[in-house]
Amino acid sequence: MAEITTDTGVGVRPALARKPSAFLEFFSRLFREKPLGAIGAVVCLIFLFAGIFADLLAPYGFNLIMPINRMKPPSLQFWFGTDNLGRDIFSRILYGARLSVIIGLSAALLATVLSILLGITTGYLGGRFDMIVQRFVDAWMSFPDIVILIVVVSVVGPGMPQVIVVLGCLYGIAGSRIIRSAVISVREQSYIHAAQSIGGTTPRILWYHVLPNVMPPVIVLFTTRVGAVILAEAALSFLGLGVPPPAPTWGGMLTGSARNYMYLAPWMALAPGICLTLVVFSINMFGDALRDLLDPRMRGHR
Amino acid sequence: MTKPLLQVRNLTTRFGHGLGSVTAVNNVSFDVNAGETVAIVGESGSGKSITALSILRLVPEPPGKIVGGEILFDGLDLTKLPEEEMRAIRGNRIAMIFQEPMTSLNPSLTIGLQIAEPINLHMKMPWQKAYDKAKQLLDRVRMPDAKSRLSSHPHQFSGGMRQRIMIAMALACQPKLIIADEPTTALDVTVQAQILELLKELTRETGSSLILITHDLGVVARYADRVCVMYGGKIIETASAHDLYARPLHPYTRGLMASIPRLDQPPGVRLVPIKGQPPNLAQLPPGCSFNPRCGEVIDRCRRDVPELMHADEKHLHACWTSPHV
């Protein structure tokens, strides 16, 4: 009785509906067993926090142009220096975190959900359905990413929702291969046969028996996609097809005028570059730790 | 006499088609009465597991297909049932216990959830109540400390314990028939005995029938009421367990018996193996498929395929050399 206290109607996985302390227990294990992952989680949280409260934290507006303070090196007044138009880079990084986090998380989420849907159904059902769907995936993957991005964005026009949907679909379809191959190996396990022998319907087997066993690659896929999406958005912004200026995105800051002034004002590229690297690295570390901690077979192993 | 619970009639299951096809189960017929334990014995590749999977219609299709015969269960022909109704029978009225307890449980889910799943699925019981039921089931398979074990994962159990969990899952909906496909092959000998005793006892309590698939004649002697011996996809001899041991009629059955050590044998007596290899199902020899390995082969064995013949009312065999032909 004590094992499940919350409502566990059909469709809710009782395994996930644990005692509230399970959440705290998870974090204590994260810090004890995976210090690097814990650092990653903290760094991600700091950037999330910075993005959410950018309005309060930023010393200047993100588009406040101060012509007398053009290309000032980092100082007490401008922590990360100023850019070629005299805008405070630190403030722009904070506002940029908001955009990058929103784009990164939502596009990666969309991509992962799409990968799971496509990968699990094609991998489990196999046969002709798999054949047909995977040929479309082949066709899709044969185009270079950037070509699809440019074509779609130039048709629908630049803007955040478009960028999220396009990047989500792009990575989601390609990622379905990874999930599919994991599902194919899970499908042949005897516990799947056992699940069939107790009379489970296909959706039920997929949800209860296949999905939990492909979670490790799903988690890794998600965390690597967050990084990839942030970088892809940077590439789009560089081409002028991302989120339109003056909205500050890290990609835009890194690849826009920063390139022209790289020797005069290296801090213009340094700040967004370091932040980008840090966030992508942290998310990957956190994802790795998450994968290990959520695997029940790894419990108790250090 | 009442009608048998399960009547398998001329069941034929084939893999692939055309020249490369393999008939894994060939014209197999047998009955299982209510409350009875029937053993299906045979070496690897004799078609015993495929017979079991065919009854539940779980033969992977393609490449496999049930091409003929009927499986009458409680008046229903399972071979003609739509998939949806078949699902309502699996795990509910016919349950299966698989060979490998180490891999037959989902490693990501707690065992409580896995035992509760068929209850939730077939009895439409909410999870909370199904969990309580799962605890009772664990008690019944003598899992110590059942309540706290519900939230454990499969890797925390030994092989014997996992097989107990599998038995609890199979019993969850009080099925009329349990099919156990080599339930103890992967376990230690001492654990084997415990598991089989438990299975036998629980089926006796609930009045379920049991189909016990095995290659271990010792297991058969001790736990089965009736035995079907399979060779090359066919049943070659069937009798009550007692009768089969007292009076094996088919040379293959006799060969199997001669190849197991006995405690009452004087020391130093050599075991007699059955010579040759199990038959290639894709190229069965003409006539009796056992003829290349048989020590008592006569001309007719290479020419005509023997079908099951009555030696007496309950003892059937398929051999031309038997005195009962």
XYZ file of C-alpha atoms in Angstrom:
627
model
C 0.000 0.000 0.000
C 2.752 2.368 0.903
C 4.428 1.693 -2.413
C 1.968 3.721 -4.399
C 0.196 6.541 -2.723
C -0.845 8.622 -5.689
C -3.691 7.866 -8.034
C -2.769 5.016 -10.319
C -5.562 4.703 -12.806
C -5.079 2.822 -16.051
C -2.627 4.611 -18.282
C -0.576 5.972 -15.393
C 2.526 3.974 -14.800
C 2.594 3.028 -11.137
C 6.338 2.639 -11.338
C 6.609 6.361 -11.889
C 4.042 7.286 -9.274
C 6.340 6.790 -6.347
C 6.464 8.381 -2.949
C 7.248 12.102 -3.071
C 10.589 11.458 -1.372
C 11.711 9.517 -4.444
C 12.393 12.865 -6.074
C 14.672 13.985 -3.252
C 16.272 10.572 -3.127
C 17.038 10.860 -6.815
C 18.874 14.141 -6.320
C 20.836 12.899 -3.362
C 21.941 9.933 -5.473
C 22.804 12.279 -8.326
C 25.157 14.262 -6.099
C 26.659 11.231 -4.396
C 27.165 8.973 -7.390
C 27.490 11.292 -10.352
C 29.229 14.528 -9.316
C 29.893 15.540 -12.911
C 26.246 15.067 -13.796
C 25.274 17.079 -10.736
C 27.526 19.942 -11.844
C 25.904 19.735 -15.273
C 22.464 19.941 -13.722
C 23.474 22.969 -11.639
C 24.939 24.788 -14.641
C 21.779 24.087 -16.654
C 19.655 25.384 -13.797
C 21.752 28.561 -13.568
C 21.234 29.266 -17.258
C 17.546 28.442 -16.993
C 17.260 30.818 -14.070
C 19.228 33.483 -15.949
C 16.937 33.134 -18.935
C 13.739 33.320 -16.911
C 14.804 36.318 -14.822
C 16.769 38.125 -17.526
C 14.555 41.200 -17.090
C 15.607 41.529 -13.460
C 19.204 40.442 -13.756
C 20.377 42.258 -16.853
C 22.069 45.584 -16.048
C 21.135 47.033 -19.474
C 18.486 46.411 -22.088
C 19.464 43.851 -24.721
C 19.118 46.424 -27.461
C 20.330 49.494 -25.602
C 22.880 51.063 -27.921
C 25.545 53.145 -26.208
C 27.606 54.689 -29.029
C 30.351 55.976 -26.734
C 30.949 52.511 -25.305
C 31.604 50.645 -28.532
C 33.787 47.529 -28.295
C 34.834 48.070 -24.691
C 36.757 45.150 -23.193
C 35.303 43.368 -20.142
C 35.311 45.655 -17.107
C 33.363 46.180 -13.906
C 30.853 48.301 -15.792
C 30.431 45.847 -18.676
C 31.218 42.362 -17.332
C 31.596 40.701 -20.701
C 32.466 43.844 -22.622
C 30.372 45.552 -25.305
C 29.855 44.839 -28.997
C 30.446 46.885 -32.107
C 27.215 48.842 -31.566
C 27.950 49.504 -27.916
C 25.474 46.994 -26.471
C 26.289 45.243 -23.182
C 27.212 41.642 -23.999
C 26.398 40.325 -20.512
C 22.809 41.573 -20.816
C 22.509 40.093 -24.278
C 23.813 36.747 -23.027
C 21.106 36.694 -20.353
C 18.332 37.495 -22.795
C 19.882 35.116 -25.291
C 19.755 32.349 -22.723
C 15.993 32.714 -22.694
C 15.690 32.258 -26.445
C 18.287 29.537 -26.669
C 16.773 27.599 -23.783
C 13.261 27.853 -25.197
C 14.369 26.854 -28.672
C 16.752 24.182 -27.464
C 14.369 22.473 -25.083
C 11.196 22.673 -27.144
C 12.777 21.653 -30.438
C 14.679 18.803 -28.756
C 11.476 17.701 -27.031
C 9.580 17.762 -30.309
C 12.419 15.862 -31.994
C 12.515 13.212 -29.275
C 8.764 12.654 -29.250
C 8.792 12.347 -33.026
C 11.724 9.920 -32.888
C 9.960 7.787 -30.290
C 6.708 7.673 -32.239
C 8.368 6.770 -35.519
C 11.080 4.551 -34.067
C 8.893 2.484 -31.766
C 6.134 1.820 -34.265
C 8.409 0.966 -37.184
C 10.783 -1.055 -35.015
C 8.114 -3.061 -33.247
C 5.671 -3.624 -36.095
C 8.365 -4.201 -38.696
C 7.338 -5.707 -42.009
C 5.897 -3.634 -44.807
C 4.994 -0.671 -42.588
C 8.618 -0.395 -41.467
C 9.822 -0.718 -45.060
C 7.637 2.101 -46.365
C 8.158 4.531 -43.500
C 11.891 3.973 -43.388
C 12.234 4.677 -47.128
C 10.707 8.092 -46.464
C 13.183 8.541 -43.640
C 15.983 7.570 -46.048
C 14.818 10.159 -48.531
C 14.581 12.772 -45.818
C 18.037 12.004 -44.460
C 19.635 12.102 -47.890
C 19.179 15.896 -48.004
C 21.810 17.896 -46.142
C 20.213 19.409 -43.015
C 21.074 22.947 -43.911
C 19.407 22.694 -47.322
C 16.100 21.636 -45.777
C 16.405 24.362 -43.157
C 17.065 27.082 -45.713
C 14.273 25.957 -48.026
C 11.631 25.638 -45.321
C 12.539 28.836 -43.489
C 12.682 30.864 -46.673
C 9.191 29.610 -47.540
C 7.558 30.174 -44.152
C 9.764 33.089 -43.123
C 12.083 33.444 -40.133
C 10.745 33.379 -36.574
C 10.956 31.354 -33.419
C 7.988 28.946 -33.859
C 9.068 28.086 -37.390
C 12.634 27.444 -36.252
C 11.408 25.148 -33.452
C 9.132 23.116 -35.721
C 11.657 22.805 -38.516
C 14.523 21.802 -36.252
C 12.272 19.433 -34.318
C 11.139 17.634 -37.459
C 14.627 17.597 -38.916
C 16.270 15.927 -35.930
C 13.202 13.928 -34.996
C 13.013 12.047 -38.252
C 16.742 11.325 -38.327
C 16.722 10.237 -34.678
C 13.962 7.711 -35.270
C 16.626 5.381 -36.662
C 18.411 5.212 -33.330
C 15.218 4.439 -31.420
C 14.164 1.930 -34.060
C 17.362 -0.063 -33.767
C 17.047 -0.128 -29.971
C 13.437 -1.307 -30.307
C 14.394 -4.074 -32.714
C 16.759 -5.585 -30.172
C 14.198 -5.194 -27.359
C 11.460 -6.732 -29.514
C 13.230 -10.078 -29.629
C 13.636 -10.331 -25.847
C 11.583 -12.994 -24.156
C 9.833 -10.547 -21.850
C 8.179 -9.089 -24.917
C 7.009 -12.576 -25.901
C 5.828 -13.013 -22.328
C 3.908 -9.745 -22.572
C 2.281 -10.994 -25.763
C 1.436 -14.269 -24.060
C -0.531 -12.532 -21.330
C -2.691 -10.970 -24.009
C -1.517 -7.353 -24.068
C -2.585 -5.159 -26.973
C 0.133 -3.657 -29.125
C -0.162 -0.098 -27.715
C -0.043 -1.518 -24.215
C 3.071 -3.572 -24.924
C 4.717 -0.548 -26.532
C 3.937 1.696 -23.568
C 4.648 -0.669 -20.692
C 7.278 -2.978 -22.039
C 9.110 -1.456 -24.979
C 9.318 2.239 -24.050
C 10.861 1.808 -20.566
C 13.531 -0.405 -22.067
C 14.569 2.063 -24.750
C 14.746 4.987 -22.318
C 18.578 5.018 -22.126
C 19.027 5.905 -25.817
C 16.022 8.229 -25.619
C 17.622 10.242 -22.827
C 20.955 10.464 -24.603
C 19.197 11.392 -27.826
C 17.333 14.197 -26.078
C 20.369 15.709 -24.405
C 22.538 15.592 -27.500
C 19.692 17.132 -29.497
C 19.433 20.097 -27.145
C 23.030 20.965 -27.956
C 22.610 20.285 -31.648
C 19.486 22.443 -31.855
C 21.164 25.395 -30.155
C 24.050 25.100 -32.613
C 21.734 24.725 -35.605
C 19.828 27.798 -34.521
C 23.170 29.621 -34.413
C 23.845 28.540 -37.980
C 20.406 29.736 -39.069
C 20.863 33.068 -37.346
C 24.176 33.461 -39.098
C 22.388 33.078 -42.412
C 19.751 35.516 -41.274
C 17.105 32.795 -41.213
C 16.911 32.258 -37.474
C 15.205 34.451 -34.964
C 15.340 37.906 -36.571
C 17.435 40.687 -34.990
C 17.527 42.615 -32.773
C 16.465 39.637 -30.611
C 19.690 38.320 -29.123
C 20.463 34.657 -29.718
C 23.817 33.155 -28.827
C 24.211 31.873 -32.321
C 23.510 35.255 -33.776
C 25.946 36.951 -31.404
C 28.626 34.407 -32.155
C 28.380 34.420 -35.902
C 27.149 37.889 -36.774
C 29.320 40.959 -36.487
C 31.538 39.127 -33.978
C 33.335 37.566 -36.927
C 34.245 40.861 -38.475
C 35.676 42.244 -35.269
C 37.283 39.063 -34.012
C 40.771 40.596 -33.783
C 39.682 43.968 -32.482
C 37.206 42.668 -29.903
C 37.624 38.926 -29.304
C 35.306 39.070 -26.270
C 32.384 39.562 -28.632
C 32.732 35.955 -29.785
C 34.230 34.601 -26.597
C 31.280 35.166 -24.281
C 28.528 33.517 -26.362
C 30.961 30.800 -27.450
C 31.865 29.844 -23.917
C 28.227 29.920 -22.803
C 27.167 27.724 -25.719
C 29.907 25.199 -24.999
C 29.149 25.196 -21.308
C 25.424 24.601 -21.747
C 25.830 21.862 -24.339
C 28.498 20.129 -22.277
C 26.458 20.412 -19.078
C 23.337 19.010 -20.676
C 25.269 16.071 -22.046
C 26.849 15.334 -18.674
C 23.479 15.572 -16.973
C 21.900 13.315 -19.573
C 24.587 10.678 -19.115
C 24.125 10.717 -15.350
C 20.364 10.556 -15.761
C 20.606 7.532 -18.001
C 22.785 5.659 -15.528
C 20.686 6.570 -12.513
C 17.361 5.677 -14.092
C 18.517 2.214 -15.123
C 17.290 -0.084 -12.351
C 20.097 -2.523 -13.073
C 22.649 0.121 -12.156
C 21.163 0.761 -8.699
C 23.665 0.246 -5.965
C 26.599 0.186 -8.377
C 29.099 2.962 -8.206
C -16.702 -39.069 -19.580
C -16.687 -35.287 -19.947
C -15.260 -33.543 -22.946
C -11.548 -32.745 -22.744
C -10.598 -29.138 -21.967
C -8.272 -28.912 -24.927
C -8.419 -30.993 -28.077
C -5.661 -30.528 -30.595
C -6.585 -32.119 -33.902
C -4.173 -32.605 -36.810
C -2.311 -29.412 -35.984
C 0.253 -28.532 -38.630
C 2.539 -25.515 -38.360
C 4.908 -24.641 -41.140
C 7.716 -22.102 -41.480
C 8.408 -20.528 -44.836
C 6.835 -21.821 -48.021
C 7.796 -23.587 -51.191
C 10.973 -25.637 -51.341
C 12.619 -24.230 -48.247
C 9.635 -24.742 -46.001
C 9.921 -26.602 -42.752
C 7.017 -28.384 -41.141
C 7.806 -27.883 -37.477
C 4.589 -29.442 -36.223
C 3.154 -32.175 -38.419
C -0.357 -33.497 -37.951
C -0.248 -33.465 -34.165
C -3.311 -34.520 -32.179
C -3.718 -34.816 -28.439
C -6.190 -34.074 -25.673
C -5.812 -32.427 -22.303
C -8.511 -33.179 -19.752
C -9.481 -30.767 -17.017
C -7.039 -30.922 -14.126
C -4.647 -33.175 -15.985
C -0.897 -32.748 -16.469
C 0.250 -33.703 -19.934
C 3.951 -33.780 -20.714
C 5.297 -33.234 -24.194
C 8.747 -34.784 -24.465
C 11.261 -34.590 -27.249
C 14.734 -33.463 -28.187
C 15.577 -29.995 -29.477
C 13.829 -29.259 -32.744
C 11.186 -31.928 -32.283
C 8.456 -29.277 -32.436
C 7.361 -29.245 -28.833
C 7.780 -25.518 -28.240
C 6.141 -24.654 -31.546
C 3.182 -26.839 -30.567
C 2.832 -24.758 -27.416
C 3.175 -21.454 -29.269
C 0.640 -22.640 -31.845
C -1.944 -23.263 -29.127
C -1.593 -19.624 -28.045
C -1.272 -18.522 -31.672
C 2.036 -16.833 -30.892
C 4.021 -18.391 -33.721
C 5.783 -15.460 -35.398
C 3.954 -14.885 -38.656
C 5.591 -14.557 -41.136
C 7.565 -16.841 -41.469
C 5.508 -19.306 -39.415
C 1.898 -20.235 -40.060
C -0.611 -22.707 -38.720
C -1.576 -24.372 -41.986
C -4.000 -27.012 -40.826
C -5.922 -28.666 -38.063
C -7.931 -27.278 -35.225
C -7.378 -26.456 -31.575
C -10.591 -26.815 -29.599
C -10.444 -25.119 -26.237
C -13.636 -25.093 -24.209
C -15.638 -25.458 -27.400
C -13.813 -22.655 -29.245
C -11.595 -23.309 -32.242
C -8.550 -21.185 -31.442
C -7.206 -21.393 -34.981
C -10.241 -19.526 -36.307
C -10.618 -16.943 -33.540
C -10.020 -13.289 -34.480
C -6.863 -11.809 -32.945
C -8.848 -9.649 -30.547
C -10.677 -12.587 -28.970
C -7.450 -14.544 -28.905
C -5.881 -11.761 -26.828
C -8.713 -12.070 -24.327
C -7.799 -15.741 -23.895
C -4.034 -15.344 -23.596
C -2.964 -14.823 -20.013
C -6.570 -15.086 -18.912
C -7.742 -18.599 -19.691
C -4.509 -20.000 -21.059
C -1.278 -18.808 -19.471
C 2.260 -19.572 -20.500
C 5.451 -19.926 -18.498
C 8.582 -19.449 -20.532
C 11.845 -21.264 -20.551
C 14.181 -18.557 -19.351
C 13.186 -16.828 -16.159
C 16.282 -14.634 -16.469
C 14.986 -12.854 -19.547
C 11.237 -13.349 -19.389
C 10.684 -10.511 -16.954
C 10.881 -6.905 -18.054
C 14.060 -5.505 -16.452
C 12.710 -1.951 -16.243
C 9.511 -2.636 -14.354
C 8.916 -3.700 -10.780
C 7.693 -7.242 -10.359
C 4.568 -6.002 -8.594
C 3.571 -4.171 -11.737
C 4.319 -7.166 -13.906
C 2.243 -9.559 -11.822
C -0.556 -7.021 -11.584
C -0.585 -6.415 -15.329
C -2.660 -9.455 -16.419
C -5.085 -8.770 -13.561
C -5.483 -5.180 -14.610
C -5.732 -6.223 -18.244
C -8.222 -9.080 -18.071
C -10.200 -8.485 -14.912
C -10.303 -4.707 -15.482
C -9.211 -4.277 -11.906
C -7.713 -0.887 -10.961
C -3.954 -0.944 -10.390
C -4.219 -0.482 -6.648
C -6.405 -3.561 -6.209
C -4.376 -5.530 -8.718
C -1.317 -4.753 -6.583
C -2.989 -6.239 -3.522
C -3.834 -9.299 -5.562
C -0.225 -9.506 -6.754
C 0.903 -9.582 -3.147
C -1.410 -12.526 -2.426
C -0.087 -14.312 -5.487
C 3.485 -13.825 -4.332
C 2.520 -15.297 -0.982
C 1.050 -18.274 -2.754
C 4.244 -18.986 -4.663
C 6.009 -18.759 -1.273
C 7.946 -15.612 -1.897
C 9.259 -14.577 1.500
C 8.406 -11.011 2.481
C 6.075 -10.616 -0.494
C 4.886 -7.137 0.379
C 8.253 -5.417 0.205
C 9.293 -7.522 -2.800
C 6.563 -6.010 -4.965
C 8.654 -2.913 -5.562
C 11.831 -4.818 -6.443
C 13.142 -5.185 -9.957
C 13.809 -8.553 -11.601
C 17.613 -8.303 -11.380
C 17.337 -8.466 -7.590
C 16.073 -12.048 -7.733
C 17.718 -15.388 -8.371
C 16.622 -17.650 -11.212
C 14.400 -19.800 -9.022
C 12.745 -16.739 -7.507
C 12.123 -15.311 -10.945
C 10.475 -18.526 -12.037
C 8.229 -18.255 -8.980
C 7.321 -14.760 -10.134
C 6.547 -16.127 -13.590
C 4.311 -18.748 -11.997
C 2.548 -16.048 -9.985
C 1.973 -14.128 -13.221
C 0.627 -17.231 -14.929
C -1.748 -17.948 -12.056
C -2.948 -14.348 -11.831
C -6.194 -14.809 -13.712
C -6.808 -18.415 -12.639
C -6.360 -19.881 -16.087
C -7.883 -23.213 -16.984
C -4.752 -24.234 -18.801
C -1.126 -23.433 -18.096
C 1.542 -24.177 -20.658
C 4.990 -24.462 -19.130
C 7.711 -24.488 -21.784
C 10.729 -26.117 -20.160
C 10.111 -24.189 -16.942
C 13.131 -25.582 -15.131
C 15.747 -26.033 -17.838
C 17.695 -22.956 -16.779
C 17.640 -23.770 -13.065
C 19.718 -25.816 -10.608
C 18.537 -29.355 -9.997
C 17.418 -28.690 -6.416
C 15.562 -25.563 -7.449
C 13.995 -27.483 -10.334
C 12.335 -29.868 -7.917
C 11.004 -27.013 -5.777
C 9.567 -25.195 -8.759
C 7.902 -28.277 -10.214
C 6.438 -29.266 -6.843
C 5.055 -25.771 -6.495
C 3.609 -25.782 -9.986
C 2.034 -29.176 -9.467
C 0.589 -28.215 -6.112
C -0.855 -24.936 -7.338
C -2.432 -26.493 -10.409
C -3.967 -29.156 -8.193
C -5.398 -26.467 -5.894
C -6.923 -24.461 -8.715
C -7.894 -27.449 -10.853
C -5.982 -26.056 -13.836
C -4.626 -28.318 -16.503
C -0.927 -28.203 -17.222
C 0.994 -28.859 -20.403
C 4.558 -29.498 -19.371
C 7.086 -29.266 -22.145
C 10.415 -30.814 -21.285
C 13.210 -33.008 -22.467
C 13.771 -34.459 -19.021
C 12.181 -37.876 -18.628
C 12.805 -37.784 -14.875
C 10.552 -34.757 -14.614
C 7.926 -36.502 -16.687
C 7.890 -39.652 -14.554
C 7.315 -37.674 -11.437
C 4.840 -35.001 -12.433
C 2.924 -35.988 -15.557
C -0.313 -37.950 -15.841
C 0.078 -38.500 -19.548
C 2.994 -38.202 -21.927
C 3.299 -37.399 -25.615
C 6.694 -38.193 -27.136
C 7.517 -36.030 -30.146
C 10.082 -36.709 -32.845
C 10.602 -34.739 -36.049
C 7.443 -32.670 -35.556
C 5.176 -35.651 -34.926
C 3.834 -37.428 -31.899
C 5.242 -40.929 -32.079
C 3.941 -42.347 -28.859
C 1.431 -41.318 -26.255
C 0.397 -43.123 -23.100
C -0.170 -42.602 -19.414
C 3.111 -41.851 -17.687
C 3.002 -45.123 -15.826
C 2.276 -47.165 -18.912
C 4.972 -45.453 -20.960
C 7.695 -46.283 -18.485
C 6.464 -49.822 -17.982
C 5.982 -50.599 -21.646
C 7.630 -48.201 -24.126
C 6.565 -49.312 -27.603
C 8.459 -47.014 -29.927
C 12.193 -47.673 -30.376
C 12.838 -43.933 -29.932
C 11.121 -43.921 -26.559
C 13.098 -46.988 -25.559
C 16.262 -45.253 -26.756
C 15.498 -42.222 -24.607
C 14.963 -44.425 -21.576
C 18.171 -46.331 -22.164
C 20.161 -43.113 -22.392
C 19.381 -41.896 -18.881
C 21.237 -43.255 -15.870
C 19.277 -45.172 -13.270
C 20.003 -45.573 -9.600
C 19.161 -49.288 -9.590
C 21.654 -50.038 -12.341
C 24.794 -51.919 -11.342
C 27.845 -49.636 -11.502
C 29.932 -49.800 -14.653
C 27.042 -50.390 -17.030
C 27.390 -48.100 -20.029
C 24.573 -45.817 -21.096
C 23.291 -46.486 -24.591
C 23.057 -43.300 -26.664
C 20.749 -42.941 -29.634
C 23.121 -42.870 -32.591
C 23.045 -40.240 -35.309
C 21.692 -36.707 -35.387
C 18.204 -35.292 -34.916
C 16.504 -35.114 -38.314
C 16.650 -32.087 -40.563
C 13.027 -31.007 -40.700
C 13.486 -29.586 -44.178
C 14.573 -32.987 -45.545
C 12.868 -35.713 -43.586
C 13.712 -39.233 -44.736
C 10.916 -41.118 -46.539
C 8.804 -43.380 -44.375
C 9.272 -43.147 -40.634
C 11.474 -40.138 -39.845
C 13.298 -42.120 -37.161
C 14.363 -44.921 -39.554
C 17.992 -43.785 -40.158
C 18.687 -43.958 -36.430
C 16.535 -46.919 -35.530
C 18.130 -50.214 -34.525
C 15.035 -52.234 -35.345
C 14.350 -50.840 -38.795
C 12.472 -53.009 -41.315
C 11.769 -52.371 -45.001
C 8.356 -50.940 -44.397
C 9.831 -48.191 -42.202
C 11.642 -46.704 -45.220
C 8.540 -46.831 -47.377
C 5.407 -45.972 -45.425
C 4.873 -43.207 -42.912
C 3.447 -44.758 -39.733
C 0.476 -42.949 -38.200
C -0.568 -43.284 -34.574
C -2.051 -46.723 -33.894
C -3.779 -48.041 -30.825
C -1.905 -50.589 -28.773
C -4.704 -50.423 -26.290
C -7.322 -47.830 -25.535
C -4.966 -45.260 -23.997
C -1.623 -46.226 -25.447
C -0.906 -45.057 -28.985
C 2.285 -45.455 -30.996
C 3.565 -44.939 -34.522
C 5.938 -47.801 -35.262
C 5.712 -50.613 -37.799
C 7.898 -52.954 -35.769
C 5.696 -52.953 -32.699
C 3.874 -56.233 -31.985
C 0.572 -54.355 -31.960
C 0.525 -53.437 -35.648
